[in-house]
C-alpha positions in Angstrom: 238.4 -153.2 -138.9 240.0 -150.8 -136.4 240.0 -147.1 -135.2 242.9 -146.1 -137.6 241.6 -147.2 -140.8 238.2 -146.2 -141.5 237.2 -145.2 -144.7 237.0 -141.2 -145.5 233.7 -140.9 -146.4 232.8 -142.9 -142.8 235.3 -140.7 -141.2 233.3 -137.2 -143.0 230.3 -138.6 -141.8 231.2 -139.3 -137.9 234.7 -137.1 -137.4 236.2 -139.3 -134.9 236.1 -143.6 -135.0 232.9 -143.7 -132.8 231.7 -146.8 -132.3 228.7 -146.6 -135.0 231.5 -145.2 -137.5 233.7 -148.5 -137.0 230.5 -150.8 -136.8 229.4 -149.0 -140.2 232.9 -149.7 -141.8 232.7 -153.1 -140.3 229.0 -153.4 -142.4 229.9 -151.4 -145.3 233.4 -154.5 -145.6 230.6 -157.4 -144.9 228.5 -156.4 -147.0 230.9 -156.4 -150.4 231.3 -159.8 -149.5 227.7 -160.6 -149.3 227.3 -159.0 -152.6 229.9 -161.9 -153.9 227.9 -164.7 -152.1 230.4 -165.1 -149.5 229.2 -164.8 -146.2 231.8 -167.4 -144.2 232.9 -164.3 -142.1 234.3 -162.9 -138.9 233.7 -159.6 -137.9 236.6 -157.5 -135.8 235.8 -154.3 -134.4 239.1 -153.0 -132.6 240.3 -150.4 -130.8 242.9 -149.5 -127.7 240.5 -147.2 -126.2 238.3 -149.8 -123.5 235.1 -148.3 -123.7 234.9 -147.9 -127.6 235.8 -151.3 -128.1 232.6 -152.4 -126.0 230.5 -150.5 -127.6 231.4 -150.9 -130.9 230.7 -154.9 -130.3 227.5 -154.1 -128.5 226.6 -152.1 -131.4 227.3 -154.9 -133.9 225.7 -157.8 -132.0 222.5 -155.9 -132.6 223.2 -155.0 -136.0 224.6 -158.8 -137.8 224.5 -161.9 -136.8 228.0 -162.8 -137.8 230.5 -164.2 -135.6 233.1 -161.4 -133.2 236.2 -161.4 -132.6 236.9 -159.9 -129.8 240.1 -157.6 -128.8 241.6 -154.1 -127.5 244.0 -153.7 -130.0 247.4 -152.3 -129.1 246.7 -152.5 -125.3 250.1 -151.6 -124.2 252.4 -153.7 -121.7 251.8 -156.5 -120.0 250.2 -155.1 -117.1 248.1 -152.8 -117.9 247.7 -154.6 -121.4 245.9 -157.8 -119.2 244.2 -155.1 -117.6 242.7 -153.5 -120.3 242.1 -157.1 -122.1 240.6 -158.3 -119.0 237.3 -155.6 -118.7 237.4 -154.9 -122.2 236.6 -159.0 -123.6 235.4 -160.0 -120.2 232.6 -157.6 -119.8 231.4 -158.7 -123.5 231.7 -162.4 -123.0 230.0 -162.4 -119.4 227.0 -160.7 -121.7 226.8 -163.4 -124.6 229.0 -161.2 -127.1 232.0 -162.5 -129.0 233.0 -165.9 -130.3 236.7 -165.8 -130.4 239.6 -163.8 -128.8 242.5 -162.3 -129.0 244.8 -160.1 -125.7 247.1 -158.4 -127.7 250.3 -157.4 -125.5 253.8 -155.7 -126.7 255.7 -158.5 -124.7 256.2 -162.6 -125.4 253.4 -164.1 -127.6 252.8 -166.7 -125.1 252.1 -164.1 -122.0 248.9 -163.8 -125.0 247.6 -166.8 -124.8 248.0 -167.4 -120.7 246.3 -164.4 -120.4 243.3 -164.8 -122.7 243.4 -168.5 -121.3 243.1 -166.4 -117.5 240.5 -164.2 -118.6 238.4 -167.6 -120.0 238.6 -169.3 -116.4 238.0 -166.3 -114.5 234.4 -165.6 -116.4 233.9 -169.7 -116.3 234.5 -170.7 -119.6 237.5 -172.6 -119.2 237.1 -175.4 -116.6 240.1 -177.7 -117.1 242.4 -176.1 -114.7 242.6 -175.4 -111.2 240.8 -171.9 -109.4 242.9 -170.8 -107.2 241.5 -168.6 -103.7 242.9 -166.4 -101.9 243.0 -163.0 -99.6 244.3 -160.5 -99.2 246.6 -159.5 -95.7 245.3 -158.1 -93.0 246.0 -157.5 -88.8 245.0 -161.3 -88.8 247.5 -162.8 -90.8 249.9 -164.4 -88.6 251.8 -166.5 -92.2 254.0 -165.1 -95.4 250.9 -166.0 -97.1 252.1 -164.0 -100.3 255.0 -166.3 -100.3 252.6 -169.6 -99.6 249.7 -168.3 -102.2 252.4 -167.7 -104.9 253.9 -171.0 -104.4 250.7 -172.8 -104.7 249.8 -171.2 -107.3 252.9 -172.4 -109.3 252.8 -175.7 -107.9 248.9 -176.1 -110.0 250.2 -174.2 -113.3 250.9 -177.9 -114.6 247.6 -179.9 -112.9 244.2 -180.1 -115.3 241.7 -181.1 -112.9 238.8 -178.2 -112.3 239.1 -178.0 -108.7 239.4 -174.7 -106.3 242.2 -174.2 -104.2 242.3 -171.7 -101.2 245.2 -170.7 -99.7 243.5 -167.9 -96.8 245.5 -166.0 -94.1 243.6 -166.4 -90.9 241.5 -169.4 -89.1 238.9 -167.0 -88.2 237.6 -166.9 -91.9 239.4 -169.1 -93.7 237.3 -172.6 -94.0 233.7 -170.4 -93.6 234.8 -167.7 -96.5 236.0 -170.5 -98.8 233.8 -174.0 -97.6 233.4 -174.4 -101.8 236.8 -175.1 -102.1 238.0 -178.9 -102.7 240.7 -178.5 -100.6 242.3 -175.2 -98.7 244.4 -174.3 -95.6 244.2 -170.9 -93.1 247.3 -170.2 -91.1 246.8 -169.1 -87.7 249.0 -167.7 -85.0 251.8 -170.9 -84.3 249.0 -173.1 -86.2 246.9 -173.7 -89.5 244.1 -175.7 -90.4 243.9 -178.0 -93.3 239.9 -177.9 -94.5 237.6 -179.4 -97.9 234.4 -177.9 -98.4 234.7 -175.8 -95.3 234.8 -179.0 -93.1 238.3 -178.9 -91.2 240.6 -181.8 -91.8 243.0 -181.2 -89.1 244.9 -178.3 -86.9 249.1 -178.1 -87.9 251.2 -176.6 -86.5 254.0 -174.1 -87.4 256.7 -176.1 -87.6 254.7 -178.6 -90.4 253.9 -175.4 -92.2 256.1 -176.3 -95.3 254.6 -179.7 -95.3 250.9 -177.4 -95.7 252.0 -177.0 -99.2 252.7 -180.1 -100.5 249.3 -181.5 -98.8 247.6 -178.9 -101.1 249.9 -180.1 -104.2 248.9 -183.4 -104.2 245.1 -183.2 -102.8 245.2 -181.7 -107.2 245.4 -185.2 -108.1 242.2 -185.7 -106.4 239.8 -186.8 -109.6 236.9 -184.5 -109.7 234.3 -185.7 -112.0 232.4 -184.1 -114.6 228.4 -184.6 -115.4 228.2 -185.9 -118.8 226.5 -182.8 -119.4 228.8 -180.2 -119.0 231.5 -179.4 -122.0 235.0 -179.3 -120.8 237.2 -176.7 -122.4 240.3 -177.6 -124.2 243.3 -175.8 -124.6 242.7 -173.8 -127.1 238.9 -174.9 -128.5 236.0 -173.6 -126.7 232.3 -173.8 -127.8 229.6 -170.7 -127.7 226.6 -171.6 -129.7 223.8 -169.3 -129.9 220.3 -169.0 -131.9 220.8 -167.1 -135.2 223.9 -166.0 -135.0 225.7 -167.8 -137.4 228.7 -169.9 -136.3 232.5 -169.6 -137.8 234.4 -172.9 -138.1 238.2 -172.5 -139.1 240.5 -175.4 -137.8 238.8 -175.6 -134.6 235.2 -175.3 -133.4 234.1 -172.1 -131.0 236.2 -170.0 -129.6 240.0 -169.5 -130.8 243.2 -167.9 -128.7 245.8 -166.5 -131.0 
């Protein structure tokens, strides 16, 4: 259901598409199916208003055990649409609410998939790709930090290793603030540092800065073994099982990004 297609009797009861109205409508349709012994149901309650969307799903999670398909509908163009989707979908997932997701953008569909992946990666539900750490520019920055970070990000896009890569603007805070990074670089005044897990490996003069980009990219070949009990999340398949919640299993089990 969505905010623009409420039943007349429900709309008359609440006066507007409130979260209570949205959930009542969804459960009304679910009850119709249950009368015919059909319970292979996934509930989607979409609104273009982020606050309404969040409250609706929170209420639905309290009132039923059906899997919930999360999404901010008609979220807008790329920039604002991704922000609204990240806030709505991300906040619910971090509280254990949601089983499948859809990012809706007025843009190329492939950007919706990438945005969905980034949301899952940001909250730790997708762990099969690099995690880039980079700081904002400040008065201590003596290198083209923005350009360097973007180049590293571009070169990492095809990497399928769950490693943390840091691109930091200064030597003062770089290795310390990004000490959890598997590999990183920190720019200085005429020099830079290559570090691993906070440990400085080498100091490089500015004339070698172009090499730094390649060093970081080559470092992505480092194989980091995951513990046997950790499930590696694949491109379109994630698993979330909750006690007492029915699990929707279409072609793929778990999260399905469309």
